[in-house]
Amino acid sequence: MSDIIHLLPDSVANQIAAGEVIQRPASVLKELVENSIDAGASLIQVFVVDAGKTSIQVVDDGKGMSETDARLSFERHATSKIAAANDLFALRTMGFRGEALASIAAVAQVELKTRREEDELGTHIIIEGSRFKSQELVSCSQGASFLVKNLFYNIPARRKFLKSNSTEMSNIVAEFERIALANPSVSFRLVNGDTTVLDLPKGNFRQRIVNIFGRRIDSHLIPIKVDTSLAKITGFVGAPDSARKKGAQQYFFVNGRYMRHSYFAKAVFTAFERLLPEGEQVPYFIVFEVDPANIDVNIHPTKTEIKFEDEQAIWQVLLAAVRESLGKFNAIPTIDFDQTGRPDIPVYSKEAFDVAPPEITINNNFNPFTTESTSPPLSYGTRLRPTTPSSSPKQWQLAYEGIDIPTEPVEHSLSLYSNTEDLLTQRREVSTPCIQLQNRYIITTAKHQLLVIDQQRAHYRVLYDQFLTLFAGQAGVSQGLLFPLTIDLSPSHFIHYERIEPNLLKAGFDLVRIADSTQLQLQGIPSGAEGIDGIAFIQNIVSQAATGEVEAEDEINHLLASALAVRKAIPAGKQMTAEEMSHLVDALFLTETPTLTPDGAKIIFTIEEGTIENML
């Protein structure tokens, strides 16, 4: 029997290694930029074409490589960072993975130009799919220039699973932001095609945060600083008024490396207990400096998950540091009992005020059992809000002389009663008048059932269906704002905004980009959406599109309709008239799914007639 175990060819081994190191274009950027940082570069430029699928070029002004080093850098396990196994526990550099360049060269076409300061000529190397093509001397500037073309060109199955250009570009920008935040002393520039996405001069940590995420965040940053034998912790947390539902910028760094750490994130969240509404988050940018021997950065291929030896103790230190900063910078509400001045409280004086007792009027003709309604029904048209009647002044026609006023009623642009009038008629025939319980539930009957309806959830479902119909059909009507609002988006979120911008404009949002920045000016909102926080609304919608990788137009319309409806729905605790309740229940039964809200919450609770009889 012949032997069945054999060694893999280097080309296959490199492709397997690339599966761990190079998952998408953003992975290439991460490895190359980290190598540039380790080379002592003061300026790193990244040029991307076709979201990195066509090419990614990283150019730095670092110390460069000799001709021999340039050739060896593409060999497996080649590195300048470690010489023995123990060196793995004292690493302070970033791109120490020996197989990084070899893995990139195994799945792409790579060109390297590099020169040291002391050399007159540099080295030009071309490698395709792990195959060495050429090496020659060339005139080039000091540093290194890596050009990676046609990623996964020789592995079609891997290339097929890459996401859309907007998603891949968003990952590239997010990775670029993390590296730039961790290295504020280095200048960075990211260019996508002909557009400069980020141009970041060197500065301090706070300046780098503001340069990436906009000036608005600067006023919300609260510094934290603590130095212990376990770790030195510095950085910033957001003030409570900067909290948002989704999309808050949250970053941890350890020894210049970005990391994810849910345990430490809980420490920050615990520090903000009772300061934030439920479900909201604050931004934070926190840097840890610890002894490399006390952390393990090799538990995850991308090195974003890091194990700390003294995790619980550092958790307590972080919690105390954040709480101390919140108290020091008056982020926690307090009562000042040391006021020197006395409040000016007016004192009642009988001589100064001649107050008459209130008069009580009684209507002897009032009948509490009259069925005439004194309140208008809820309106479920495109305005999506109750309308309040007002008495018309006498001779009002004089104000409209010379204007043709239509005598026939104008057909509403959005009808709820198009295809299911039979269902509505059937319910009316067997139903009784609606009763409100605790200003929250509507009680009515249908056939042989008692229905208990959550009024807020019912209105949410009705409004959601109306907005969804509106977005799927004609363009929404925009209502201009008296004072336009400025919205700051991070570069990575702005890419997702550009993808859903047509849907937002069609819904009735009037949005204009400010120059070539990632800022937007909100000049109008959809008619019927008055009262919403326009800035928070747009930021949350973009954040949901970014985190959920929403691609289809229907999904984006769902996000818009759901977000608008939940903000416009009548709140629990609102007192409703019998006619308002009847209109709401009628509209609910005409929706596609009257029993559940768009997010799956139950709207109607039913009690069968037999159940009631058995209870008595």
PDB file of N, CA, C and O in Angstrom, residues 10-11 13-14 17 65 67-80 96-106 112 125 127 130-133 135 146:
ATOM      1  N   ASP A  10       4.014  24.820  -1.441  1.00  0.00           N
ATOM      2  CA  ASP A  10       3.997  26.133  -0.802  1.00  0.00           C
ATOM      3  C   ASP A  10       2.837  26.983  -1.275  1.00  0.00           C
ATOM      4  O   ASP A  10       2.239  27.748  -0.501  1.00  0.00           O
ATOM      5  N   SER A  11       2.487  26.892  -2.564  1.00  0.00           N
ATOM      6  CA  SER A  11       1.401  27.722  -3.091  1.00  0.00           C
ATOM      7  C   SER A  11       0.082  27.383  -2.417  1.00  0.00           C
ATOM      8  O   SER A  11      -0.716  28.269  -2.086  1.00  0.00           O
ATOM      9  N   ALA A  13      -0.236  25.831   0.615  1.00  0.00           N
ATOM     10  CA  ALA A  13      -0.103  26.207   2.026  1.00  0.00           C
ATOM     11  C   ALA A  13      -0.314  27.702   2.226  1.00  0.00           C
ATOM     12  O   ALA A  13      -0.945  28.136   3.198  1.00  0.00           O
ATOM     13  N   ASN A  14       0.189  28.501   1.316  1.00  0.00           N
ATOM     14  CA  ASN A  14       0.012  29.958   1.412  1.00  0.00           C
ATOM     15  C   ASN A  14      -1.446  30.344   1.243  1.00  0.00           C
ATOM     16  O   ASN A  14      -1.941  31.272   1.882  1.00  0.00           O
ATOM     17  N   ALA A  17      -3.199  29.602   4.462  1.00  0.00           N
ATOM     18  CA  ALA A  17      -2.871  30.652   5.438  1.00  0.00           C
ATOM     19  C   ALA A  17      -3.617  31.934   5.130  1.00  0.00           C
ATOM     20  O   ALA A  17      -4.043  32.664   6.030  1.00  0.00           O
ATOM     21  N   MET A  65      13.267  48.778   2.729  1.00  0.00           N
ATOM     22  CA  MET A  65      13.944  47.488   2.850  1.00  0.00           C
ATOM     23  C   MET A  65      15.090  47.388   1.845  1.00  0.00           C
ATOM     24  O   MET A  65      15.049  48.004   0.776  1.00  0.00           O
ATOM     25  N   GLU A  67      17.490  45.055  -0.772  1.00  0.00           N
ATOM     26  CA  GLU A  67      17.108  44.149  -1.846  1.00  0.00           C
ATOM     27  C   GLU A  67      16.857  42.736  -1.317  1.00  0.00           C
ATOM     28  O   GLU A  67      15.887  42.080  -1.697  1.00  0.00           O
ATOM     29  N   THR A  68      17.709  42.302  -0.404  1.00  0.00           N
ATOM     30  CA  THR A  68      17.541  40.956   0.168  1.00  0.00           C
ATOM     31  C   THR A  68      16.293  40.866   1.041  1.00  0.00           C
ATOM     32  O   THR A  68      15.523  39.907   0.960  1.00  0.00           O
ATOM     33  N   ASP A  69      16.098  41.896   1.905  1.00  0.00           N
ATOM     34  CA  ASP A  69      14.918  41.888   2.777  1.00  0.00           C
ATOM     35  C   ASP A  69      13.628  41.928   1.966  1.00  0.00           C
ATOM     36  O   ASP A  69      12.635  41.283   2.332  1.00  0.00           O
ATOM     37  N   ALA A  70      13.612  42.686   0.885  1.00  0.00           N
ATOM     38  CA  ALA A  70      12.413  42.781   0.058  1.00  0.00           C
ATOM     39  C   ALA A  70      12.029  41.420  -0.510  1.00  0.00           C
ATOM     40  O   ALA A  70      10.849  41.061  -0.565  1.00  0.00           O
ATOM     41  N   ARG A  71      13.027  40.655  -0.924  1.00  0.00           N
ATOM     42  CA  ARG A  71      12.742  39.326  -1.477  1.00  0.00           C
ATOM     43  C   ARG A  71      12.307  38.352  -0.385  1.00  0.00           C
ATOM     44  O   ARG A  71      11.364  37.580  -0.552  1.00  0.00           O
ATOM     45  N   LEU A  72      12.964  38.397   0.786  1.00  0.00           N
ATOM     46  CA  LEU A  72      12.642  37.475   1.872  1.00  0.00           C
ATOM     47  C   LEU A  72      11.293  37.771   2.525  1.00  0.00           C
ATOM     48  O   LEU A  72      10.686  36.888   3.129  1.00  0.00           O
ATOM     49  N   SER A  73      10.825  39.003   2.415  1.00  0.00           N
ATOM     50  CA  SER A  73       9.585  39.381   3.109  1.00  0.00           C
ATOM     51  C   SER A  73       8.374  38.599   2.617  1.00  0.00           C
ATOM     52  O   SER A  73       7.365  38.504   3.329  1.00  0.00           O
ATOM     53  N   PHE A  74       8.466  38.015   1.417  1.00  0.00           N
ATOM     54  CA  PHE A  74       7.333  37.267   0.872  1.00  0.00           C
ATOM     55  C   PHE A  74       7.421  35.767   1.172  1.00  0.00           C
ATOM     56  O   PHE A  74       6.547  35.004   0.759  1.00  0.00           O
ATOM     57  N   GLU A  75       8.465  35.349   1.880  1.00  0.00           N
ATOM     58  CA  GLU A  75       8.573  33.947   2.249  1.00  0.00           C
ATOM     59  C   GLU A  75       7.747  33.669   3.501  1.00  0.00           C
ATOM     60  O   GLU A  75       7.562  34.534   4.353  1.00  0.00           O
ATOM     61  N   ARG A  76       7.258  32.452   3.607  1.00  0.00           N
ATOM     62  CA  ARG A  76       6.481  32.081   4.787  1.00  0.00           C
ATOM     63  C   ARG A  76       7.353  32.124   6.033  1.00  0.00           C
ATOM     64  O   ARG A  76       8.515  31.740   6.016  1.00  0.00           O
ATOM     65  N   HIS A  77       6.755  32.628   7.115  1.00  0.00           N
ATOM     66  CA  HIS A  77       7.401  32.719   8.431  1.00  0.00           C
ATOM     67  C   HIS A  77       8.578  33.690   8.439  1.00  0.00           C
ATOM     68  O   HIS A  77       9.389  33.665   9.371  1.00  0.00           O
ATOM     69  N   ALA A  78       8.664  34.534   7.415  1.00  0.00           N
ATOM     70  CA  ALA A  78       9.730  35.542   7.416  1.00  0.00           C
ATOM     71  C   ALA A  78       9.267  36.747   8.230  1.00  0.00           C
ATOM     72  O   ALA A  78       8.166  37.262   8.026  1.00  0.00           O
ATOM     73  N   THR A  79      10.093  37.198   9.180  1.00  0.00           N
ATOM     74  CA  THR A  79       9.721  38.328  10.014  1.00  0.00           C
ATOM     75  C   THR A  79      10.968  38.988  10.582  1.00  0.00           C
ATOM     76  O   THR A  79      12.009  38.346  10.735  1.00  0.00           O
ATOM     77  N   SER A  80      10.848  40.264  10.896  1.00  0.00           N
ATOM     78  CA  SER A  80      11.939  40.993  11.544  1.00  0.00           C
ATOM     79  C   SER A  80      11.595  41.274  13.001  1.00  0.00           C
ATOM     80  O   SER A  80      12.367  41.933  13.697  1.00  0.00           O
ATOM     81  N   PHE A  96       3.497  41.657  12.911  1.00  0.00           N
ATOM     82  CA  PHE A  96       4.555  40.687  13.139  1.00  0.00           C
ATOM     83  C   PHE A  96       4.245  39.339  12.513  1.00  0.00           C
ATOM     84  O   PHE A  96       5.029  38.414  12.577  1.00  0.00           O
ATOM     85  N   ARG A  97       3.062  39.164  11.907  1.00  0.00           N
ATOM     86  CA  ARG A  97       2.697  37.876  11.336  1.00  0.00           C
ATOM     87  C   ARG A  97       3.643  37.547  10.187  1.00  0.00           C
ATOM     88  O   ARG A  97       3.719  38.265   9.196  1.00  0.00           O
ATOM     89  N   GLY A  98       4.357  36.440  10.294  1.00  0.00           N
ATOM     90  CA  GLY A  98       5.330  36.072   9.283  1.00  0.00           C
ATOM     91  C   GLY A  98       4.716  35.708   7.957  1.00  0.00           C
ATOM     92  O   GLY A  98       5.348  35.858   6.911  1.00  0.00           O
ATOM     93  N   GLU A  99       3.459  35.224   7.973  1.00  0.00           N
ATOM     94  CA  GLU A  99       2.848  34.766   6.723  1.00  0.00           C
ATOM     95  C   GLU A  99       1.974  35.811   6.050  1.00  0.00           C
ATOM     96  O   GLU A  99       1.316  35.524   5.057  1.00  0.00           O
ATOM     97  N   ALA A 100       1.937  37.048   6.544  1.00  0.00           N
ATOM     98  CA  ALA A 100       1.014  38.048   6.015  1.00  0.00           C
ATOM     99  C   ALA A 100       1.288  38.347   4.544  1.00  0.00           C
ATOM    100  O   ALA A 100       0.396  38.209   3.691  1.00  0.00           O
ATOM    101  N   LEU A 101       2.496  38.774   4.213  1.00  0.00           N
ATOM    102  CA  LEU A 101       2.810  39.112   2.823  1.00  0.00           C
ATOM    103  C   LEU A 101       2.758  37.875   1.930  1.00  0.00           C
ATOM    104  O   LEU A 101       2.323  37.953   0.770  1.00  0.00           O
ATOM    105  N   ALA A 102       3.190  36.744   2.452  1.00  0.00           N
ATOM    106  CA  ALA A 102       3.114  35.513   1.660  1.00  0.00           C
ATOM    107  C   ALA A 102       1.667  35.149   1.357  1.00  0.00           C
ATOM    108  O   ALA A 102       1.343  34.690   0.255  1.00  0.00           O
ATOM    109  N   SER A 103       0.774  35.367   2.323  1.00  0.00           N
ATOM    110  CA  SER A 103      -0.638  35.062   2.117  1.00  0.00           C
ATOM    111  C   SER A 103      -1.270  35.995   1.099  1.00  0.00           C
ATOM    112  O   SER A 103      -2.075  35.578   0.269  1.00  0.00           O
ATOM    113  N   ILE A 104      -0.905  37.288   1.165  1.00  0.00           N
ATOM    114  CA  ILE A 104      -1.430  38.242   0.196  1.00  0.00           C
ATOM    115  C   ILE A 104      -0.956  37.889  -1.205  1.00  0.00           C
ATOM    116  O   ILE A 104      -1.738  37.870  -2.171  1.00  0.00           O
ATOM    117  N   ALA A 105       0.328  37.584  -1.329  1.00  0.00           N
ATOM    118  CA  ALA A 105       0.887  37.247  -2.640  1.00  0.00           C
ATOM    119  C   ALA A 105       0.307  35.952  -3.195  1.00  0.00           C
ATOM    120  O   ALA A 105       0.319  35.733  -4.406  1.00  0.00           O
ATOM    121  N   ALA A 106      -0.233  35.083  -2.331  1.00  0.00           N
ATOM    122  CA  ALA A 106      -0.794  33.812  -2.790  1.00  0.00           C
ATOM    123  C   ALA A 106      -2.153  33.984  -3.450  1.00  0.00           C
ATOM    124  O   ALA A 106      -2.572  33.127  -4.231  1.00  0.00           O
ATOM    125  N   LEU A 112       5.929  45.425  -5.420  1.00  0.00           N
ATOM    126  CA  LEU A 112       6.573  46.135  -4.323  1.00  0.00           C
ATOM    127  C   LEU A 112       7.703  47.002  -4.854  1.00  0.00           C
ATOM    128  O   LEU A 112       8.558  46.527  -5.611  1.00  0.00           O
ATOM    129  N   ILE A 125       9.755  44.390  -7.146  1.00  0.00           N
ATOM    130  CA  ILE A 125       9.453  42.961  -7.181  1.00  0.00           C
ATOM    131  C   ILE A 125       8.014  42.759  -7.632  1.00  0.00           C
ATOM    132  O   ILE A 125       7.103  43.478  -7.193  1.00  0.00           O
ATOM    133  N   ILE A 127       5.120  39.619  -7.916  1.00  0.00           N
ATOM    134  CA  ILE A 127       4.750  38.250  -7.555  1.00  0.00           C
ATOM    135  C   ILE A 127       3.266  38.065  -7.869  1.00  0.00           C
ATOM    136  O   ILE A 127       2.442  38.926  -7.534  1.00  0.00           O
ATOM    137  N   SER A 130       1.782  33.588  -5.618  1.00  0.00           N
ATOM    138  CA  SER A 130       2.956  32.967  -4.985  1.00  0.00           C
ATOM    139  C   SER A 130       4.094  32.695  -5.970  1.00  0.00           C
ATOM    140  O   SER A 130       5.137  32.175  -5.568  1.00  0.00           O
ATOM    141  N   ARG A 131       3.903  33.045  -7.215  1.00  0.00           N
ATOM    142  CA  ARG A 131       4.951  32.788  -8.205  1.00  0.00           C
ATOM    143  C   ARG A 131       5.775  34.055  -8.437  1.00  0.00           C
ATOM    144  O   ARG A 131       5.223  35.101  -8.773  1.00  0.00           O
ATOM    145  N   PHE A 132       7.064  33.930  -8.233  1.00  0.00           N
ATOM    146  CA  PHE A 132       7.987  35.058  -8.413  1.00  0.00           C
ATOM    147  C   PHE A 132       8.133  35.355  -9.909  1.00  0.00           C
ATOM    148  O   PHE A 132       8.472  34.485 -10.702  1.00  0.00           O
ATOM    149  N   LYS A 133       7.830  36.615 -10.296  1.00  0.00           N
ATOM    150  CA  LYS A 133       7.889  36.997 -11.706  1.00  0.00           C
ATOM    151  C   LYS A 133       9.166  37.747 -12.056  1.00  0.00           C
ATOM    152  O   LYS A 133       9.833  37.431 -13.047  1.00  0.00           O
ATOM    153  N   GLN A 135      12.454  40.693 -10.428  1.00  0.00           N
ATOM    154  CA  GLN A 135      13.058  41.551  -9.420  1.00  0.00           C
ATOM    155  C   GLN A 135      14.130  42.387 -10.106  1.00  0.00           C
ATOM    156  O   GLN A 135      14.994  41.848 -10.791  1.00  0.00           O
ATOM    157  N   PHE A 146       3.315  49.178  -1.731  1.00  0.00           N
ATOM    158  CA  PHE A 146       2.738  47.871  -2.046  1.00  0.00           C
ATOM    159  C   PHE A 146       1.484  48.088  -2.891  1.00  0.00           C
ATOM    160  O   PHE A 146       0.568  48.808  -2.490  1.00  0.00           O
TER     161      PHE A 146
END
